[in-house]
Tab-separated table of C-alpha atoms and ligand atoms in Angstrom:
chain	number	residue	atom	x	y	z
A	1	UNK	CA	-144.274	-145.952	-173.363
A	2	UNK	CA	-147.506	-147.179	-171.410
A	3	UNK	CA	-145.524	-146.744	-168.410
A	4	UNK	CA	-144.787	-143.469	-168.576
A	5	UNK	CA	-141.348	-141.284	-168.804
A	6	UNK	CA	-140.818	-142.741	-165.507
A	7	UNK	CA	-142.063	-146.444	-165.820
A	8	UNK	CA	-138.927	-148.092	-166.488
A	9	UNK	CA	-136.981	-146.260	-163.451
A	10	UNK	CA	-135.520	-148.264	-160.125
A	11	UNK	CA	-133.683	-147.371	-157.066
A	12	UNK	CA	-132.546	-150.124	-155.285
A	13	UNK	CA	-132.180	-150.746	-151.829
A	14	UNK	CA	-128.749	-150.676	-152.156
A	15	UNK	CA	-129.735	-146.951	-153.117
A	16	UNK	CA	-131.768	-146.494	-150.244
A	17	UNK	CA	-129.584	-147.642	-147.670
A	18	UNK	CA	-126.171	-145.157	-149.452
A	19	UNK	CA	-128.701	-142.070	-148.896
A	20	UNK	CA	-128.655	-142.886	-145.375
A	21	UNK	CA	-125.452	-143.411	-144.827
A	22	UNK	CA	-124.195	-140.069	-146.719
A	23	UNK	CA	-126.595	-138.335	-145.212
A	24	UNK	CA	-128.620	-137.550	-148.691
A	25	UNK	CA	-131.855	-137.446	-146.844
A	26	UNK	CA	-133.509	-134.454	-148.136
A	27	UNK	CA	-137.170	-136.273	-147.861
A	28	UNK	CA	-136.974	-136.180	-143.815
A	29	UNK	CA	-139.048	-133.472	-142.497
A	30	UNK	CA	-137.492	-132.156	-139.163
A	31	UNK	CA	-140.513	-130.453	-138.082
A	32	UNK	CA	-142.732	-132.862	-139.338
A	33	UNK	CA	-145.435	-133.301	-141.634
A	34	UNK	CA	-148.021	-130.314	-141.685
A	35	UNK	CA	-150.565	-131.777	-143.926
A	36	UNK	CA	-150.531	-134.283	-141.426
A	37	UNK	CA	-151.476	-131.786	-138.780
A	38	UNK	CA	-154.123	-130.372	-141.084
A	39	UNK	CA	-156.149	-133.395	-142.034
A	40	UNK	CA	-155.246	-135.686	-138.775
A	41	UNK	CA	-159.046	-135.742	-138.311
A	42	UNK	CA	-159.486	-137.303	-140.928
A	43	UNK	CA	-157.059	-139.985	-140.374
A	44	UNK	CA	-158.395	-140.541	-136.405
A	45	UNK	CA	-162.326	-139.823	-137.340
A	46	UNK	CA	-162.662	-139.315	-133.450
A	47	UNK	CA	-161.249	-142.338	-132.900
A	48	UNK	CA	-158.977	-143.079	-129.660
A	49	UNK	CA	-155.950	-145.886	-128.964
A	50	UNK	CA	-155.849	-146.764	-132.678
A	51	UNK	CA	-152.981	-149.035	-134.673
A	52	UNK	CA	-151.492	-146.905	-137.456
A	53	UNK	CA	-148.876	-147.754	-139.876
A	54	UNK	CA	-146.194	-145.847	-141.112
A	55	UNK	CA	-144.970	-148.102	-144.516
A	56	UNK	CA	-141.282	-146.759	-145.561
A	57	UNK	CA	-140.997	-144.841	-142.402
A	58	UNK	CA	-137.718	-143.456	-142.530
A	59	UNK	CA	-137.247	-141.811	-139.287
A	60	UNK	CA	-140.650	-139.787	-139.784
A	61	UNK	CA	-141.542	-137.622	-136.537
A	62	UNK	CA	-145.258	-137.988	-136.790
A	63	UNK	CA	-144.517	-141.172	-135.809
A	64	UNK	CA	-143.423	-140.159	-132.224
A	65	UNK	CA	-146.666	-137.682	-132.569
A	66	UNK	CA	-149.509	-140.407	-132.665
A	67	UNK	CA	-147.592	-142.078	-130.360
A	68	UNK	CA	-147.604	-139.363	-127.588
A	69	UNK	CA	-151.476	-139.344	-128.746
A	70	UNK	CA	-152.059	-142.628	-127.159
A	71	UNK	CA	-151.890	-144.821	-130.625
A	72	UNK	CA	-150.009	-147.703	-131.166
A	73	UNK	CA	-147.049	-147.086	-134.132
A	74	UNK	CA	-145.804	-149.954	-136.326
A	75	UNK	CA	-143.504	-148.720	-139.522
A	76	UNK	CA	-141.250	-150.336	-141.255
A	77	UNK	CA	-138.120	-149.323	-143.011
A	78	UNK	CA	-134.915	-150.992	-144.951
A	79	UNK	CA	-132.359	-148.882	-143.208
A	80	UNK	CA	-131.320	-149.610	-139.852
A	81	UNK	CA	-129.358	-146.384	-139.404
A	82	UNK	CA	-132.748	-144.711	-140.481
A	83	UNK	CA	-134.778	-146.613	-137.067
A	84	UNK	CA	-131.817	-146.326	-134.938
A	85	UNK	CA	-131.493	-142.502	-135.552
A	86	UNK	CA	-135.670	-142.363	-134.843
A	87	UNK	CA	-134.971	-143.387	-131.464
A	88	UNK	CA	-131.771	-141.746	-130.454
A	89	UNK	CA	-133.676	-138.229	-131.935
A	90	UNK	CA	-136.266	-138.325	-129.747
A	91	UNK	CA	-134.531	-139.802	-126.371
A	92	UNK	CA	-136.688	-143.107	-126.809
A	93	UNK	CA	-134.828	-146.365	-125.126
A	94	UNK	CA	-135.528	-149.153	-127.476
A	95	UNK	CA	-135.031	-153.106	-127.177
A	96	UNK	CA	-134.472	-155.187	-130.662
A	97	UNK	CA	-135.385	-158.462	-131.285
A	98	UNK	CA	-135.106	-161.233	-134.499
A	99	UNK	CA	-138.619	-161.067	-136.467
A	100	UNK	CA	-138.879	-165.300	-136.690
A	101	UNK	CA	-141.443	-164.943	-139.840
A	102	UNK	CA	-138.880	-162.987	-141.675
A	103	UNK	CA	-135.361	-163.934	-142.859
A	104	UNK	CA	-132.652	-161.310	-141.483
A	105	UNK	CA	-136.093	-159.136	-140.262
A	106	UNK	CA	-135.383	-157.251	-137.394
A	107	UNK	CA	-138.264	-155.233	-134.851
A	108	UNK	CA	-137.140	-152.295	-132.791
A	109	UNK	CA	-139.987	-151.203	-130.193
A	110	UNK	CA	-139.329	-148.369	-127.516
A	111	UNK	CA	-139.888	-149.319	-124.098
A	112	UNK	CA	-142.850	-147.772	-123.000
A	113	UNK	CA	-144.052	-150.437	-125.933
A	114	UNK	CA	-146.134	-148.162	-128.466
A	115	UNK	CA	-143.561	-147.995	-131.111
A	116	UNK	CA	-142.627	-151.389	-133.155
A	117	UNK	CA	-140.166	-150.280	-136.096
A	118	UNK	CA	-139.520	-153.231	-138.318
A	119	UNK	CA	-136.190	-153.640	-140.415
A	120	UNK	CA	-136.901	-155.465	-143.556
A	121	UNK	CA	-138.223	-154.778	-146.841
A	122	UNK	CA	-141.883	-154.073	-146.996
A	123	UNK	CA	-142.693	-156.981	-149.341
A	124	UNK	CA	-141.607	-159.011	-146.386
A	125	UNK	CA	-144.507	-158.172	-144.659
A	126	UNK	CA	-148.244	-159.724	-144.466
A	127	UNK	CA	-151.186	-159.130	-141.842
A	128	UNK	CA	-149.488	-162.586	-140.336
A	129	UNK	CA	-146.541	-160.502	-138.778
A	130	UNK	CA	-147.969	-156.991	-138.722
A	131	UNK	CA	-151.431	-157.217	-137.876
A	132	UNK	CA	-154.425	-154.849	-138.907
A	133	UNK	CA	-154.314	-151.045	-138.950
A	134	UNK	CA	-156.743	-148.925	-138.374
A	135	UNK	CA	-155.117	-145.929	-139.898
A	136	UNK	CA	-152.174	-145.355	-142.741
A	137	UNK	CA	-150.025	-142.598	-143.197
A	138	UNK	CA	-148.153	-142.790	-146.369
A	139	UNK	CA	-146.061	-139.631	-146.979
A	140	UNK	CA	-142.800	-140.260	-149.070
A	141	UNK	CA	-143.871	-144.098	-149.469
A	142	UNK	CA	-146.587	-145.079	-152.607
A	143	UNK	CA	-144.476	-142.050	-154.355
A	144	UNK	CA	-140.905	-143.705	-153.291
A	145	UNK	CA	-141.898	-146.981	-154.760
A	146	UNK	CA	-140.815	-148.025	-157.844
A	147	UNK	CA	-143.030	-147.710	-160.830
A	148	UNK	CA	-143.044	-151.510	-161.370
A	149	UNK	CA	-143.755	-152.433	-158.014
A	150	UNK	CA	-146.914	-150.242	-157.293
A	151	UNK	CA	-149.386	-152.502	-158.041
A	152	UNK	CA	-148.057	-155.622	-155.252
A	153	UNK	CA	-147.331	-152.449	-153.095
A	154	UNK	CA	-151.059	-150.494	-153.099
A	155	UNK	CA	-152.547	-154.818	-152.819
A	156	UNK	CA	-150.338	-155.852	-149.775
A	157	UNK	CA	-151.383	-152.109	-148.029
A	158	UNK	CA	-154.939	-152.978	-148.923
A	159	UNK	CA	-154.468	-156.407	-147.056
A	160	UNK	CA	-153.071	-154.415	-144.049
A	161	UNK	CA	-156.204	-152.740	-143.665
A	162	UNK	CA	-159.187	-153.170	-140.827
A	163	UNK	CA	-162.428	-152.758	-142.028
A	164	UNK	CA	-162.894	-149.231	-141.203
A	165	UNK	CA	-159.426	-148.079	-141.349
A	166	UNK	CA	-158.370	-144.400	-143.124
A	167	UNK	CA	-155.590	-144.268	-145.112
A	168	UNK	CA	-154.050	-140.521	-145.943
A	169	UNK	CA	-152.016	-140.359	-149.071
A	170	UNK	CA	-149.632	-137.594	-150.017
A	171	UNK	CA	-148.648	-137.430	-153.664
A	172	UNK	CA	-146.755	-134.925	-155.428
A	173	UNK	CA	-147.666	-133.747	-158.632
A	174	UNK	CA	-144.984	-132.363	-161.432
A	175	UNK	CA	-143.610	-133.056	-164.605
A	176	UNK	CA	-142.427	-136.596	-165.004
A	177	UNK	CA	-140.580	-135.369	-168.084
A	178	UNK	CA	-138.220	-133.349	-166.525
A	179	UNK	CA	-137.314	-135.235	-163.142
A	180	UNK	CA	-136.720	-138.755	-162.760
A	181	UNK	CA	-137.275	-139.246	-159.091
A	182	UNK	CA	-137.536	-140.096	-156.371
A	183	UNK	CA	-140.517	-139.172	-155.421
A	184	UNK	CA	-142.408	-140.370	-157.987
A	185	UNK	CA	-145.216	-138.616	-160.110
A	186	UNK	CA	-148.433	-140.751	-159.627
A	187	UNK	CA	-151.378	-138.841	-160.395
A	188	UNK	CA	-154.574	-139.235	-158.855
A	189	UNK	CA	-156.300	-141.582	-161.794
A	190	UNK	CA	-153.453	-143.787	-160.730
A	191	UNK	CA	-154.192	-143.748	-157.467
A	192	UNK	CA	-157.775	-144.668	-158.320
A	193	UNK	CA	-156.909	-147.235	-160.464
A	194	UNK	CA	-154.640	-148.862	-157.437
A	195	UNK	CA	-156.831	-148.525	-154.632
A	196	UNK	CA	-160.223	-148.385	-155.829
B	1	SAH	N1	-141.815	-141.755	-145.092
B	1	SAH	C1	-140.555	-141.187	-144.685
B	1	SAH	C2	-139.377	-141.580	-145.592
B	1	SAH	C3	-139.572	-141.320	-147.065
B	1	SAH	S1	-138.199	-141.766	-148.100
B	1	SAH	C4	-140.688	-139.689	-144.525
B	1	SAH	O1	-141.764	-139.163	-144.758
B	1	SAH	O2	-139.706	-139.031	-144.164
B	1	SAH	C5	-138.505	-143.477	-148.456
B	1	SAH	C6	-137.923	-144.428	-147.427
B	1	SAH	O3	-138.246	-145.764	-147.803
B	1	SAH	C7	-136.391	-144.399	-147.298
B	1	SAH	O4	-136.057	-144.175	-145.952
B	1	SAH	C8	-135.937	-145.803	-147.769
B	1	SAH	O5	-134.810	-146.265	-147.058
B	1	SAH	C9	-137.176	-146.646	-147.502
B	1	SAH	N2	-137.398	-147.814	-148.377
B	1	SAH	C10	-137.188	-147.895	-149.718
B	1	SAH	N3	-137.590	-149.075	-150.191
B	1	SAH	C11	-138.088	-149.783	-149.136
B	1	SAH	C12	-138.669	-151.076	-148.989
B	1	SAH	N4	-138.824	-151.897	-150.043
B	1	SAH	N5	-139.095	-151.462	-147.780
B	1	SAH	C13	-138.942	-150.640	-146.693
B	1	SAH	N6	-138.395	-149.406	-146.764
B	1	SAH	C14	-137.962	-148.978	-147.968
Protein backbone atom coordinates (compact mmCIF):
# COMPACT_ATOMS: atom_id res chain seq x y z
CA UNK A 1 0.00 0.00 0.00
CA UNK A 2 0.78 3.89 0.08
CA UNK A 3 1.64 3.37 3.56
CA UNK A 4 4.14 1.15 3.29
CA UNK A 5 4.78 -2.67 4.60
CA UNK A 6 4.62 -1.03 7.85
CA UNK A 7 1.73 1.60 7.52
CA UNK A 8 -1.00 -0.31 8.91
CA UNK A 9 1.09 -1.47 12.17
CA UNK A 10 0.15 -0.28 16.04
CA UNK A 11 1.48 -0.89 19.41
CA UNK A 12 -0.59 0.29 21.94
CA UNK A 13 0.08 1.71 25.10
CA UNK A 14 -1.14 -1.12 26.66
CA UNK A 15 2.03 -2.54 24.73
CA UNK A 16 4.21 -0.02 25.95
CA UNK A 17 3.48 -0.11 29.44
CA UNK A 18 3.79 -4.68 29.39
CA UNK A 19 7.50 -3.98 28.00
CA UNK A 20 8.14 -2.19 31.07
CA UNK A 21 6.82 -4.20 33.33
CA UNK A 22 8.55 -7.56 31.90
CA UNK A 23 11.43 -5.92 31.58
CA UNK A 24 11.45 -6.15 27.49
CA UNK A 25 13.33 -2.94 27.27
CA UNK A 26 15.96 -3.63 24.83
CA UNK A 27 15.73 0.20 23.39
CA UNK A 28 17.30 1.65 26.83
CA UNK A 29 20.83 2.48 26.38
CA UNK A 30 22.72 2.00 29.77
CA UNK A 31 25.61 3.96 28.77
CA UNK A 32 23.80 6.33 26.93
CA UNK A 33 23.45 7.70 23.65
CA UNK A 34 26.86 8.24 21.74
CA UNK A 35 25.60 10.01 18.75
CA UNK A 36 24.39 12.21 21.25
CA UNK A 37 27.87 12.81 22.53
CA UNK A 38 29.09 13.24 18.98
CA UNK A 39 26.80 15.89 17.59
CA UNK A 40 25.78 17.62 21.14
CA UNK A 41 27.18 20.78 19.50
CA UNK A 42 24.98 20.81 17.35
CA UNK A 43 22.07 20.46 19.54
CA UNK A 44 23.56 23.38 22.20
CA UNK A 45 25.14 25.69 19.20
CA UNK A 46 27.18 27.29 22.17
CA UNK A 47 24.32 27.88 23.87
CA UNK A 48 24.16 27.80 27.89
CA UNK A 49 21.00 27.09 30.54
CA UNK A 50 18.79 25.93 27.66
CA UNK A 51 15.10 23.99 27.90
CA UNK A 52 15.37 20.67 26.05
CA UNK A 53 12.84 18.07 25.58
CA UNK A 54 13.10 14.57 25.69
CA UNK A 55 9.45 13.32 23.89
CA UNK A 56 8.97 9.39 24.78
CA UNK A 57 11.73 9.53 27.24
CA UNK A 58 11.78 6.27 28.67
CA UNK A 59 14.28 6.43 31.35
CA UNK A 60 16.97 7.88 28.79
CA UNK A 61 20.38 8.85 30.65
CA UNK A 62 21.21 11.80 28.51
CA UNK A 63 18.60 13.17 30.23
CA UNK A 64 20.48 13.29 33.63
CA UNK A 65 23.57 14.46 31.20
CA UNK A 66 22.14 17.95 30.04
CA UNK A 67 20.94 18.21 33.25
CA UNK A 68 24.34 18.03 35.10
CA UNK A 69 25.21 20.55 32.06
CA UNK A 70 23.19 23.24 33.60
CA UNK A 71 19.92 22.76 31.17
CA UNK A 72 16.60 22.47 32.19
CA UNK A 73 15.00 18.67 31.22
CA UNK A 74 11.27 18.20 30.53
CA UNK A 75 10.34 14.52 28.91
CA UNK A 76 7.53 12.85 28.94
CA UNK A 77 6.68 9.22 29.00
CA UNK A 78 3.42 6.75 29.38
CA UNK A 79 5.05 4.46 31.85
CA UNK A 80 5.36 5.37 35.31
CA UNK A 81 7.65 2.47 36.21
CA UNK A 82 9.82 3.85 33.23
CA UNK A 83 10.17 7.74 35.28
CA UNK A 84 10.24 6.17 38.59
CA UNK A 85 13.19 3.82 37.64
CA UNK A 86 14.98 7.28 35.96
CA UNK A 87 15.16 8.61 39.30
CA UNK A 88 15.89 5.75 41.59
CA UNK A 89 18.98 4.92 38.78
CA UNK A 90 20.61 7.86 39.22
CA UNK A 91 20.05 8.61 43.18
CA UNK A 92 17.76 11.70 42.20
CA UNK A 93 14.98 12.52 45.11
CA UNK A 94 11.91 13.45 43.24
CA UNK A 95 8.46 15.10 44.39
CA UNK A 96 5.14 14.25 42.13
CA UNK A 97 2.39 16.29 41.65
CA UNK A 98 -1.32 16.10 39.59
CA UNK A 99 -0.75 17.94 36.04
CA UNK A 100 -4.39 20.10 36.40
CA UNK A 101 -4.43 20.63 32.36
CA UNK A 102 -4.31 16.95 31.90
CA UNK A 103 -6.76 14.20 32.95
CA UNK A 104 -4.88 11.39 35.12
CA UNK A 105 -1.39 13.51 33.94
CA UNK A 106 1.09 13.21 36.40
CA UNK A 107 4.77 15.51 36.64
CA UNK A 108 7.71 14.05 38.47
CA UNK A 109 10.60 16.79 38.93
CA UNK A 110 13.85 16.00 41.04
CA UNK A 111 14.53 18.29 43.73
CA UNK A 112 17.27 20.28 42.80
CA UNK A 113 14.26 21.30 40.16
CA UNK A 114 15.94 20.79 36.58
CA UNK A 115 14.21 17.64 35.74
CA UNK A 116 10.19 17.72 35.09
CA UNK A 117 9.19 14.08 33.79
CA UNK A 118 5.58 14.10 32.77
CA UNK A 119 3.31 10.86 32.88
CA UNK A 120 0.77 11.02 30.19
CA UNK A 121 0.55 10.37 26.65
CA UNK A 122 2.32 12.81 24.44
CA UNK A 123 -0.81 13.89 22.53
CA UNK A 124 -1.79 15.23 25.89
CA UNK A 125 0.57 17.77 25.63
CA UNK A 126 0.56 21.50 24.04
CA UNK A 127 3.07 24.56 24.55
CA UNK A 128 0.10 25.53 27.26
CA UNK A 129 1.50 22.87 29.79
CA UNK A 130 5.03 22.30 28.51
CA UNK A 131 6.32 25.44 27.39
CA UNK A 132 8.96 26.20 24.55
CA UNK A 133 12.18 24.25 23.97
CA UNK A 134 15.04 25.35 22.80
CA UNK A 135 16.49 22.02 21.93
CA UNK A 136 14.91 18.30 21.06
CA UNK A 137 16.38 15.12 21.39
CA UNK A 138 14.37 12.47 19.79
CA UNK A 139 16.16 9.07 19.90
CA UNK A 140 13.72 6.00 20.01
CA UNK A 141 10.62 8.52 19.72
CA UNK A 142 9.49 9.82 15.83
CA UNK A 143 10.72 6.01 15.02
CA UNK A 144 8.50 4.47 18.08
CA UNK A 145 5.45 6.23 16.86
CA UNK A 146 3.01 4.64 15.05
CA UNK A 147 2.88 4.99 11.34
CA UNK A 148 -0.60 6.62 11.49
CA UNK A 149 0.14 8.98 14.04
CA UNK A 150 3.36 10.66 12.60
CA UNK A 151 1.95 13.37 11.02
CA UNK A 152 -0.11 14.98 14.54
CA UNK A 153 3.21 13.76 16.21
CA UNK A 154 6.14 15.70 13.89
CA UNK A 155 3.02 19.06 14.02
CA UNK A 156 2.56 19.09 17.90
CA UNK A 157 6.80 18.80 18.18
CA UNK A 158 6.90 21.61 15.68
CA UNK A 159 4.51 23.66 18.03
CA UNK A 160 6.91 22.84 20.95
CA UNK A 161 9.55 24.62 19.32
CA UNK A 162 11.27 28.29 20.14
CA UNK A 163 12.25 30.12 17.34
CA UNK A 164 15.75 29.11 17.21
CA UNK A 165 15.53 25.80 18.76
CA UNK A 166 17.66 22.49 17.27
CA UNK A 167 16.08 19.46 17.09
CA UNK A 168 18.47 16.12 16.62
CA UNK A 169 16.72 13.19 15.09
CA UNK A 170 17.94 9.62 15.14
CA UNK A 171 16.35 7.29 12.62
CA UNK A 172 17.20 3.89 11.76
CA UNK A 173 17.29 2.73 8.43
CA UNK A 174 16.51 -1.16 7.32
CA UNK A 175 14.23 -3.18 5.54
CA UNK A 176 10.64 -2.55 6.41
CA UNK A 177 9.89 -5.83 4.65
CA UNK A 178 11.44 -8.00 6.89
CA UNK A 179 10.81 -6.41 10.48
CA UNK A 180 7.73 -5.02 11.68
CA UNK A 181 8.90 -2.85 14.50
CA UNK A 182 9.30 -1.13 16.75
CA UNK A 183 11.46 1.12 15.80
CA UNK A 184 10.08 2.12 12.85
CA UNK A 185 11.71 2.58 9.30
CA UNK A 186 11.14 6.30 8.32
CA UNK A 187 13.47 7.35 5.80
CA UNK A 188 14.80 10.64 5.43
CA UNK A 189 12.23 11.92 2.44
CA UNK A 190 9.79 11.21 5.21
CA UNK A 191 11.32 13.09 7.51
CA UNK A 192 11.40 15.97 5.03
CA UNK A 193 8.08 15.66 4.13
CA UNK A 194 7.08 15.92 8.12
CA UNK A 195 9.18 18.60 9.21
CA UNK A 196 9.98 20.67 6.38
N1 LIG B 1 13.63 7.57 24.08
C1 LIG B 1 13.85 6.49 25.00
C2 LIG B 1 12.77 5.40 24.94
C3 LIG B 1 12.50 4.82 23.57
S1 LIG B 1 11.26 3.55 23.52
C4 LIG B 1 15.25 5.93 24.82
O1 LIG B 1 15.97 6.42 23.97
O2 LIG B 1 15.62 5.00 25.54
C5 LIG B 1 9.75 4.47 23.34
C6 LIG B 1 9.13 4.90 24.66
O3 LIG B 1 7.94 5.64 24.39
C7 LIG B 1 8.69 3.75 25.58
O4 LIG B 1 9.29 3.93 26.84
C8 LIG B 1 7.15 3.89 25.66
O5 LIG B 1 6.65 3.53 26.93
C9 LIG B 1 6.94 5.36 25.35
N2 LIG B 1 5.68 5.74 24.70
C10 LIG B 1 5.02 5.07 23.71
N3 LIG B 1 3.96 5.76 23.29
C11 LIG B 1 3.92 6.92 24.01
C12 LIG B 1 3.06 8.06 24.03
N4 LIG B 1 2.00 8.14 23.21
N5 LIG B 1 3.33 9.06 24.87
C13 LIG B 1 4.41 8.99 25.72
N6 LIG B 1 5.26 7.94 25.75
C14 LIG B 1 5.02 6.91 24.92
Amino acid sequence: SDAGPQGGRVVTEEEWLQKWETGNIRFHKEQGHPLLQKHLDVLLNGRSGLRIFFPLCGKAVEMKWLADMGHSVVGVEISEQALKEFFSEHGLPYCEEPVPEISGGKMFQSISGNISLYCCSIYDLSSSVVGKFDGVWDRGALVAVNPRDRQRYASLMTSLMEKNSSYLLVTVSYDPNKHKGPPFYVPESEVKSLFG
